[in-house]
Amino acid sequence: MKRFLFILLAFISFSCSNPQSRFSESSSKVQLVEAKNGMVATAHPLASKVGAQILEQGGNAFDAAVAVQFALAVVYPRAGNIAGGGFAVYRKANGETGSLDFREKAPQNASRDMYLDKEGNVISELSSFGVLSVGVPGSVDGMIELHKKLGFLTFEKLIQPAIELAEKGFVLTENEANKLNDYQKDFLTANDSSTYFFNEEKWKTGDSVVLPELAQTLKLIQSKGREGFYSGPTAQTMLAEIQAKGGIITQADLDEYHSVWRKPVEGNYKEYKVISMPPPSSGGIALLQLLKGSEAFDFAKLGHNSAQSIHLMTELERRVYADRATYLGDADFFAVPQEMLLDSNYLAKRFSDIRPDHKTNSTEIKEGKVEIIESIETTHFSIVDKEGNAIGITTTLNGNFGSKVFVEKAGFFLNNEMDDFSIKPGVPNQFGLIGAEANAIAPEKRMLSSMTPTILEKDGKLFMVVGSPGGATIITAVYQTILNVVDFGMNMQEAANAKKTHSQWLPDQILYEENGLDSLVLKQLEALGHVLIPVSAIGKMDAVLVLPNGLLQGGADSRGDDTAVGVK
Ligand code: DON
């Protein structure tokens, strides 16, 4: 008897009215998922099911995470990946914590000005589209290392569900069919009309996707481990594709790629311990700066999404994102002043000029002008097993379907992560983020990220696993989700679904979700001088909360097909 407590009416219908929209709208999940023996919350129902099955078969949370990562590479190709990268933050049931950096690296032949023309101007789209935008992939090495250190079941077993999904096929949800249709022109430009995901008749809900080449690649990884991806036929096929189109990644880059275990960023927010991702992610430091700054305000009293709360959060955010632009990059290459950025005296001073009735202009904090291009995809999943082992992984190709280059004979998309570098000081990337020296391109350096897989403890016990996609908005979405539970008393599902806002220093504006704020609140914020820009969605949370009675509560964002599956 299968014991899954399946979810939330899962998939409600979604309408995708605006092809440019970052996420489709959806009605909210109506049923709260709670279970005792495990919880898996991911962006796709099939991946959540795979994770729950691994838990059922005696795997731990880390086994389930490996299986989910590979399953997402099949059923969620816009962000799930084997040729991308990501970060894992974990907490073992015994309280030990750690993080794994399987972020992509710049190729050895990369150079600081590789996306500039002779006059020093940025060449449009070179860092974000096509083979020159590809960073050396980290996901396969990451999953192998994760399994080696923390897994219990055999690696062969964990990758098998993904092989079966790729071989037997799976059915497209409405969201995923729409997303594929939004990118048809790009698939054609980056590949040719024979590319698998190009479909003249358009993809439809219920269409079956079968990926035998990907199944073959996964089988090579299953039988040969790292070698199945970084050398042999997969590497040869991938390098041939990259090099034929003018890319610079070589076999030496693949040979040299290794993920890195890092000490997580840890700090306290009220009575909670926060464990998050260190550089090359900006997420952990920025999140802790925001949370520390929040201790000065009584948000519960000010009210969720009230003008005062949003104003104060925005003021914190503009200062934190200004620090991000200046000080954060790959700490293996640049001396990130992590201690200073999290020092309570520094933060008290940094936030001391925040006023409840006055908006600071971002240009007073630092110069710069950027525009945000709305684009969103990456994916986060959170898993807790019956022992209390917990893991959050955020993984990405960067943009939807990454560089749009599909390695036909091996069945996967290549990332476009190079765009996360600061390709020229002061020039924004696709998320409107700017940077400078700290995040300049250098051979084998990792590009700065905003991905923020995070775990919270309360009274020395596991409390929450949380994370989100959303480029620059990841940090603020995770921040608000934590406040939603800790300060505003929401359950995990409500906290995930709640409408969010985002501000990032530059541009000097607040993004808010359409229909997410009361018109009076909008007027009050405008009266303070804030510029408010509506967007279709901010964040897409997949999270798990541990209730006082030990039950695990799933939170799977209603903005997508996200699904929490509990093991009873
Ligand atoms: O690492 C980063 O911050 C970005 N590459 C993440 C991209 C992302 O979240 C896209 N949208 N959801």
XYZ file of C-alpha atoms and ligand atoms in Angstrom:
580
model
C 0.000 0.000 0.000
C 1.429 3.289 -1.042
C 1.477 5.652 1.803
C 1.981 8.950 0.108
C -0.157 11.668 1.196
C -0.543 13.265 -2.113
C -0.948 16.603 -2.476
C -2.690 19.412 -2.891
C -4.940 18.976 -5.708
C -1.898 19.431 -7.338
C -2.504 21.132 -10.383
C -5.146 23.330 -10.551
C -5.192 25.050 -13.839
C -2.950 27.884 -14.563
C -3.388 30.563 -17.097
C -0.381 32.100 -18.711
C -1.692 35.275 -20.218
C 1.568 37.098 -20.742
C 4.337 35.230 -22.534
C 6.862 37.581 -20.959
C 5.539 36.866 -17.500
C 8.019 35.342 -15.130
C 5.515 32.946 -13.685
C 2.035 31.870 -14.510
C -0.732 32.817 -12.166
C -2.397 30.062 -10.273
C -5.082 29.643 -7.732
C -3.800 28.775 -4.304
C -3.227 25.286 -3.040
C -6.192 24.509 -0.885
C -5.012 21.669 1.236
C -2.184 21.865 3.702
C 0.192 18.903 3.465
C 1.420 17.524 6.767
C 3.159 14.234 7.401
C 5.277 12.541 9.991
C 7.815 10.525 8.054
C 9.174 12.883 5.463
C 8.371 15.807 3.230
C 9.541 16.656 -0.253
C 8.617 20.011 -1.800
C 9.757 20.670 -5.360
C 8.735 22.579 -8.470
C 7.284 19.518 -10.202
C 4.841 16.856 -8.995
C 6.801 14.016 -10.611
C 10.055 15.086 -8.973
C 8.366 15.375 -5.571
C 6.973 11.887 -6.037
C 10.429 10.531 -6.890
C 11.841 12.103 -3.728
C 9.063 10.686 -1.559
C 9.532 7.233 -3.074
C 13.215 7.297 -2.195
C 12.320 8.198 1.398
C 9.813 5.367 1.431
C 12.458 2.948 0.243
C 14.628 3.772 3.225
C 16.678 6.541 1.682
C 17.555 9.580 3.735
C 16.868 13.219 2.822
C 20.207 13.430 1.009
C 19.438 10.381 -1.118
C 16.076 11.907 -1.977
C 17.794 15.182 -2.925
C 20.095 13.417 -5.400
C 17.140 11.597 -6.944
C 15.113 14.822 -7.159
C 17.967 16.748 -8.788
C 18.197 14.142 -11.570
C 14.407 13.844 -11.908
C 14.072 17.623 -12.296
C 16.725 17.497 -15.037
C 14.222 15.400 -16.986
C 10.768 16.749 -16.150
C 11.646 20.406 -15.548
C 14.197 21.154 -18.258
C 13.879 24.920 -17.976
C 15.777 24.885 -14.680
C 16.363 21.313 -13.557
C 19.661 20.268 -15.021
C 22.730 18.131 -15.317
C 24.669 20.873 -17.132
C 24.031 23.688 -14.685
C 25.007 24.176 -11.081
C 23.704 25.013 -7.648
C 24.111 24.981 -3.911
C 23.028 22.612 -1.157
C 22.647 23.531 2.501
C 22.090 20.629 4.870
C 21.557 19.848 8.514
C 21.940 16.309 9.750
C 19.606 14.986 12.411
C 22.506 15.239 14.881
C 22.711 18.985 14.291
C 25.791 18.973 12.061
C 25.499 21.502 9.253
C 27.287 22.055 5.959
C 26.979 23.355 2.457
C 28.038 22.146 -0.959
C 28.991 24.537 -3.730
C 28.463 22.949 -7.142
C 28.260 26.299 -8.868
C 29.585 26.517 -12.426
C 33.028 28.015 -13.044
C 34.376 30.278 -15.745
C 36.329 28.282 -18.336
C 40.127 28.454 -18.169
C 40.116 30.445 -21.404
C 37.690 33.037 -20.043
C 38.882 36.594 -19.632
C 37.675 39.684 -17.882
C 36.536 41.549 -21.007
C 35.371 38.599 -23.088
C 31.890 40.082 -23.559
C 33.118 43.557 -24.607
C 33.885 44.852 -28.094
C 37.046 46.746 -29.026
C 35.579 49.973 -27.745
C 34.862 48.349 -24.430
C 31.098 48.187 -24.949
C 29.056 45.155 -23.932
C 28.173 42.911 -26.882
C 24.476 42.291 -26.523
C 23.447 38.822 -25.280
C 26.923 37.304 -25.608
C 27.029 36.520 -21.884
C 23.468 35.201 -21.747
C 22.712 33.382 -25.009
C 24.579 30.681 -26.913
C 27.737 28.746 -26.158
C 29.898 31.615 -24.912
C 27.489 32.105 -22.037
C 28.068 28.581 -20.712
C 29.896 28.057 -17.421
C 31.638 24.739 -16.694
C 28.790 22.592 -15.313
C 28.805 21.517 -11.669
C 25.597 19.572 -11.003
C 26.771 16.046 -11.744
C 29.936 16.392 -9.676
C 27.836 17.996 -6.937
C 25.370 15.115 -6.780
C 28.149 12.549 -6.744
C 29.932 14.331 -3.893
C 26.684 14.813 -1.982
C 25.903 11.138 -2.274
C 29.438 10.103 -1.336
C 29.406 12.117 1.871
C 25.799 11.878 3.028
C 23.954 9.226 1.036
C 22.745 5.864 2.265
C 21.232 4.071 -0.741
C 23.362 3.287 -3.799
C 23.896 6.049 -6.356
C 22.635 3.698 -9.093
C 19.297 3.466 -7.341
C 18.964 7.229 -6.940
C 19.417 8.059 -10.604
C 17.167 5.229 -11.820
C 13.834 7.108 -11.520
C 15.207 9.891 -13.747
C 16.336 7.326 -16.324
C 12.850 5.832 -16.360
C 11.194 9.230 -16.728
C 13.483 10.115 -19.646
C 13.051 6.725 -21.301
C 9.331 6.188 -20.853
C 8.426 9.850 -21.119
C 6.304 12.187 -19.075
C 3.393 14.451 -19.732
C 3.679 18.235 -19.981
C 1.753 20.374 -17.559
C 0.112 23.505 -18.918
C 2.799 25.666 -17.322
C 5.637 23.702 -18.888
C 3.991 23.546 -22.323
C 3.530 27.329 -22.209
C 7.085 27.864 -21.090
C 8.448 25.749 -23.964
C 6.285 27.697 -26.421
C 7.601 31.019 -25.090
C 11.124 30.030 -26.121
C 10.585 28.436 -29.548
C 12.355 31.225 -31.435
C 15.341 31.038 -29.099
C 15.597 27.249 -29.491
C 15.708 27.735 -33.237
C 18.338 30.479 -33.086
C 20.599 28.602 -30.676
C 20.167 25.240 -32.425
C 18.325 24.345 -35.642
C 14.853 23.206 -36.576
C 15.666 19.566 -35.818
C 16.203 20.362 -32.141
C 13.903 18.260 -29.962
C 12.103 21.027 -28.118
C 11.340 23.029 -31.287
C 7.761 22.198 -32.193
C 6.131 23.969 -35.117
C 2.698 22.949 -33.919
C 3.372 24.295 -30.411
C 3.500 22.212 -27.281
C 0.212 21.379 -25.596
C -0.779 20.334 -22.114
C -0.677 16.545 -22.003
C 1.915 16.179 -24.762
C 4.357 13.449 -24.009
C 8.077 14.213 -23.818
C 10.471 11.306 -24.297
C 14.224 11.857 -24.021
C 16.103 8.654 -24.970
C 19.418 10.501 -25.424
C 19.140 11.953 -21.944
C 18.277 8.477 -20.611
C 21.469 7.205 -22.241
C 23.529 10.026 -20.668
C 22.009 9.308 -17.261
C 22.839 5.622 -17.677
C 26.468 6.567 -18.349
C 26.468 8.637 -15.143
C 24.808 5.728 -13.357
C 27.455 3.241 -14.413
C 30.555 5.449 -14.506
C 29.788 8.189 -11.997
C 31.647 11.450 -12.658
C 33.355 9.981 -15.717
C 29.953 9.408 -17.297
C 29.552 13.147 -17.688
C 32.967 14.821 -17.491
C 34.716 12.425 -19.878
C 33.878 9.786 -22.472
C 30.991 10.077 -24.925
C 28.973 12.680 -22.970
C 31.919 15.047 -22.637
C 32.904 14.532 -26.262
C 29.389 15.270 -27.503
C 29.022 18.307 -25.249
C 32.439 19.733 -26.175
C 31.842 19.115 -29.883
C 28.586 21.083 -29.654
C 30.217 23.915 -27.701
C 33.366 24.159 -29.771
C 31.605 23.893 -33.141
C 29.620 26.961 -32.209
C 32.630 28.965 -31.040
C 32.582 28.159 -27.322
C 35.733 28.009 -25.211
C 35.132 25.162 -22.766
C 37.679 22.342 -23.126
C 38.243 18.878 -21.710
C 40.695 20.438 -19.253
C 37.832 22.522 -17.824
C 35.729 19.406 -17.328
C 38.639 17.504 -15.775
C 39.343 20.341 -13.356
C 35.771 20.911 -12.242
C 35.195 19.985 -8.610
C 32.446 21.024 -6.268
C 33.495 22.376 -2.869
C 32.215 21.727 0.661
C 31.959 25.083 2.399
C 31.217 26.257 5.886
C 27.717 27.706 5.807
C 26.998 31.282 6.833
C 25.371 31.071 10.247
C 23.815 33.689 12.477
C 20.770 34.401 14.582
C 17.460 36.056 13.902
C 15.570 36.470 17.167
C 15.505 33.013 18.755
C 16.232 31.271 15.435
C 19.560 30.121 14.093
C 19.871 30.733 10.366
C 22.099 28.456 8.272
C 22.588 29.555 4.699
C 24.861 29.614 1.668
C 28.218 31.424 1.799
C 30.032 32.951 -1.214
C 30.032 32.455 -4.136
C 26.414 33.000 -3.228
C 25.480 36.396 -1.922
C 22.347 34.810 -0.492
C 23.422 33.822 3.001
C 25.203 37.062 3.849
C 22.483 39.264 2.381
C 19.701 37.282 4.069
C 21.391 37.526 7.445
C 21.979 41.246 6.991
C 18.271 41.688 6.237
C 17.156 39.570 9.171
C 19.559 41.253 11.583
C 18.333 44.658 10.399
C 14.735 43.491 10.873
C 15.279 42.926 14.595
C 15.015 46.677 15.090
C 11.405 46.720 13.875
C 8.187 45.198 15.136
C 6.874 43.908 11.832
C 4.114 41.891 13.475
C 2.699 45.106 14.863
C 3.187 47.043 11.641
C 1.305 44.350 9.743
C 1.983 42.049 6.802
C 2.333 43.989 3.544
C 1.430 47.261 5.240
C 3.017 50.407 3.821
C 5.233 50.768 6.899
C 6.526 47.194 6.754
C 7.228 47.391 3.023
C 8.904 50.784 3.388
C 11.226 49.561 6.128
C 12.045 46.299 4.339
C 12.832 48.302 1.202
C 15.163 50.587 3.129
C 16.994 47.546 4.503
C 17.099 45.938 1.081
C 18.611 48.925 -0.744
C 21.516 49.039 1.707
C 22.069 45.282 1.629
C 22.044 45.089 -2.183
C 24.473 48.026 -2.374
C 26.856 46.013 -0.184
C 26.270 42.976 -2.384
C 27.311 44.862 -5.513
C 30.523 46.122 -3.978
C 31.764 43.428 -1.652
C 30.507 40.053 -2.833
C 32.082 37.613 -5.267
C 33.816 34.243 -5.251
C 35.762 34.225 -1.981
C 38.364 31.913 -3.547
C 39.353 34.876 -5.739
C 38.346 38.001 -3.852
C 38.653 38.802 -0.166
C 34.975 38.977 0.787
C 34.687 40.889 4.082
C 32.131 38.434 5.451
C 32.796 39.142 9.100
C 32.463 42.872 8.646
C 29.259 42.540 6.637
C 27.660 40.526 9.442
C 29.155 42.418 12.345
C 26.429 43.845 14.582
C 28.166 47.201 15.004
C 28.627 47.514 11.262
C 24.980 46.638 10.639
C 23.685 48.957 13.347
C 25.586 51.797 11.718
C 24.629 50.743 8.194
C 20.916 50.828 9.023
C 21.030 53.752 11.464
C 19.780 56.326 8.962
C 16.601 54.402 8.123
C 13.545 56.548 8.926
C 9.945 55.383 9.070
C 8.741 58.504 7.282
C 11.502 59.125 4.786
C 12.596 57.274 1.684
C 16.337 57.231 1.056
C 17.344 57.709 -2.568
C 19.492 54.839 -3.743
C 21.815 57.291 -5.513
C 22.607 58.782 -2.104
C 23.890 55.366 -1.095
C 25.918 54.831 -4.252
C 25.876 55.854 -7.903
C 24.461 53.741 -10.707
C 21.488 53.288 -12.995
C 20.119 49.961 -14.162
C 16.971 48.464 -15.616
C 15.555 45.110 -14.568
C 14.678 42.684 -17.296
C 12.030 40.335 -16.026
C 13.145 36.782 -16.424
C 12.956 34.033 -13.938
C 13.960 30.445 -13.674
C 15.941 28.323 -11.389
C 14.485 25.842 -9.016
C 14.622 25.090 -5.335
C 13.593 22.009 -3.399
C 13.414 21.252 0.304
C 13.464 17.787 1.860
C 13.229 16.484 5.419
C 13.288 12.793 6.284
C 11.814 10.918 9.234
C 15.069 11.116 11.204
C 15.129 14.887 10.874
C 17.900 15.131 8.270
C 17.221 18.192 6.156
C 18.461 19.614 2.890
C 17.635 22.548 0.654
C 19.033 22.697 -2.861
C 18.725 25.580 -5.265
C 19.887 24.659 -8.746
C 19.822 26.456 -12.051
C 20.695 26.839 -15.699
C 20.334 30.586 -14.934
C 17.767 31.750 -17.530
C 14.874 29.565 -18.632
C 16.513 26.699 -20.576
C 19.897 28.349 -19.883
C 21.877 29.292 -22.985
C 19.086 27.677 -25.065
C 21.770 25.421 -26.573
C 20.478 21.851 -26.432
C 23.092 19.108 -26.693
C 20.955 17.004 -28.996
C 22.845 13.722 -28.857
C 23.068 13.776 -25.077
C 19.637 15.268 -24.371
C 20.283 18.312 -22.171
C 20.407 22.115 -22.161
C 23.601 24.035 -21.324
C 23.537 26.802 -18.737
C 24.098 30.532 -19.392
C 25.564 31.175 -15.959
C 28.439 33.392 -17.215
C 25.924 36.255 -17.214
C 26.008 36.209 -13.414
C 29.497 37.720 -13.542
C 29.820 41.456 -13.633
C 30.742 41.621 -17.320
C 31.616 45.310 -17.024
C 31.631 47.369 -13.814
C 28.285 49.080 -13.359
C 26.558 47.270 -16.265
C 23.544 45.274 -15.070
C 23.037 41.585 -15.785
C 19.646 40.136 -16.732
C 18.412 40.568 -13.174
C 19.427 44.237 -13.100
C 22.232 43.386 -10.682
C 25.436 45.293 -10.982
C 28.846 44.487 -9.619
C 32.465 45.386 -9.872
C 35.894 43.953 -9.103
C 34.625 41.397 -6.598
C 32.592 39.675 -9.311
C 34.757 40.337 -12.388
C 35.393 37.377 -14.723
C 38.567 35.348 -14.169
C 39.523 31.855 -15.342
C 38.048 29.169 -13.060
C 36.294 31.724 -10.863
C 32.701 31.139 -9.812
C 30.140 33.786 -10.696
C 28.282 35.468 -7.838
C 24.854 34.039 -7.136
C 21.735 35.068 -5.265
C 20.617 31.509 -4.595
C 19.748 31.160 -0.934
C 18.979 27.624 0.222
C 18.445 28.144 3.949
C 17.731 26.139 7.079
C 16.423 27.536 10.364
C 16.785 26.013 13.802
C 14.822 26.886 16.892
C 15.957 25.773 20.345
C 18.617 23.617 18.758
C 16.079 21.722 16.659
C 15.261 21.798 12.959
C 12.610 24.436 12.250
C 12.453 25.225 8.526
C 14.000 24.471 5.146
C 13.361 27.178 2.576
C 14.527 28.563 -0.764
C 13.343 29.966 -4.061
C 14.222 30.766 -7.655
C 13.979 34.335 -8.903
C 17.425 35.788 -9.627
C 17.912 38.920 -7.570
C 14.510 38.427 -5.925
C 15.534 35.106 -4.360
C 17.053 36.767 -1.294
C 14.094 39.036 -0.605
C 11.578 36.252 -1.254
C 13.334 33.949 1.220
C 13.569 36.833 3.702
C 9.841 37.548 3.515
C 8.915 33.879 3.730
C 10.876 33.613 6.981
C 9.191 36.756 8.352
C 5.825 35.396 7.226
C 6.230 32.403 9.510
C 8.262 33.883 12.360
C 6.706 37.355 12.631
C 3.344 37.120 10.908
C 2.365 33.659 12.168
C 1.550 32.098 8.799
C 1.741 28.389 8.126
C 4.272 27.175 5.546
C 1.800 27.122 2.675
C 0.448 30.584 3.430
C 3.976 31.923 3.778
C 4.911 30.516 0.379
C 1.787 31.827 -1.319
C 1.743 35.274 0.306
C 2.277 38.152 -2.112
C 5.785 39.541 -1.985
C 7.673 42.718 -2.799
C 11.266 43.263 -3.851
C 13.751 46.078 -3.874
C 17.471 45.868 -4.622
C 19.096 49.298 -4.275
C 19.193 49.873 -8.041
C 16.943 50.491 -9.788
C 15.431 52.615 -7.019
C 12.002 51.022 -7.068
C 9.794 48.446 -5.392
C 8.531 45.506 -7.400
C 5.222 44.135 -6.168
C 3.044 41.308 -7.334
C 0.042 42.319 -9.406
C -3.038 42.554 -7.201
C -0.799 41.811 -4.246
C -1.049 45.115 -2.415
C -3.972 47.079 -1.178
C -4.515 50.304 -3.177
C -4.217 52.355 0.024
C -0.840 50.759 0.744
C 0.300 51.639 -2.782
C -0.769 55.257 -2.239
C 0.995 55.460 1.129
C 4.222 54.106 -0.345
C 3.985 56.528 -3.270
C 3.467 59.364 -0.823
C 6.787 58.395 0.774
C 8.399 58.751 -2.647
C 8.671 55.080 -3.617
C 8.294 54.070 -7.256
C 6.146 50.939 -7.489
C 6.336 48.512 -10.397
C 3.866 45.613 -10.718
C 5.270 42.245 -11.850
C 3.582 38.911 -12.392
C 5.332 37.047 -9.585
C 8.090 37.228 -7.014
C 9.594 34.018 -5.680
C 8.459 30.440 -5.999
C 9.006 28.824 -2.641
C 9.282 25.161 -1.840
C 9.713 24.784 1.866
C 9.195 22.535 4.867
C 8.305 23.604 8.396
C 8.651 21.419 11.478
C 5.643 21.908 13.753
C 5.965 21.825 17.562
C 4.411 18.329 17.587
C 7.072 17.096 15.148
C 4.806 16.943 12.104
C 6.360 18.173 8.865
C 4.358 20.802 7.029
C 4.964 21.342 3.311
C 4.783 24.671 1.538
C 4.655 24.384 -2.253
C 4.213 27.657 -4.060
C 0.906 28.176 -5.809
C 2.655 30.269 -8.461
C 3.614 27.090 -10.352
C 3.100 23.335 -10.428
C 5.017 23.097 -7.172
C 3.998 20.176 -5.052
C 4.681 18.947 -1.551
C 4.492 15.219 -0.973
C 4.499 13.930 2.553
C 5.342 10.433 3.708
C 2.825 9.406 6.332
O 22.632 32.276 -9.303
C 21.827 33.167 -9.465
O 21.596 34.039 -8.669
C 21.006 33.149 -10.752
N 21.730 32.449 -11.779
C 19.712 32.528 -10.459
C 18.829 32.538 -11.652
C 17.424 32.511 -11.300
O 17.026 32.423 -10.184
C 16.534 32.625 -12.451
N 15.180 32.696 -12.065
N 14.462 32.152 -11.431
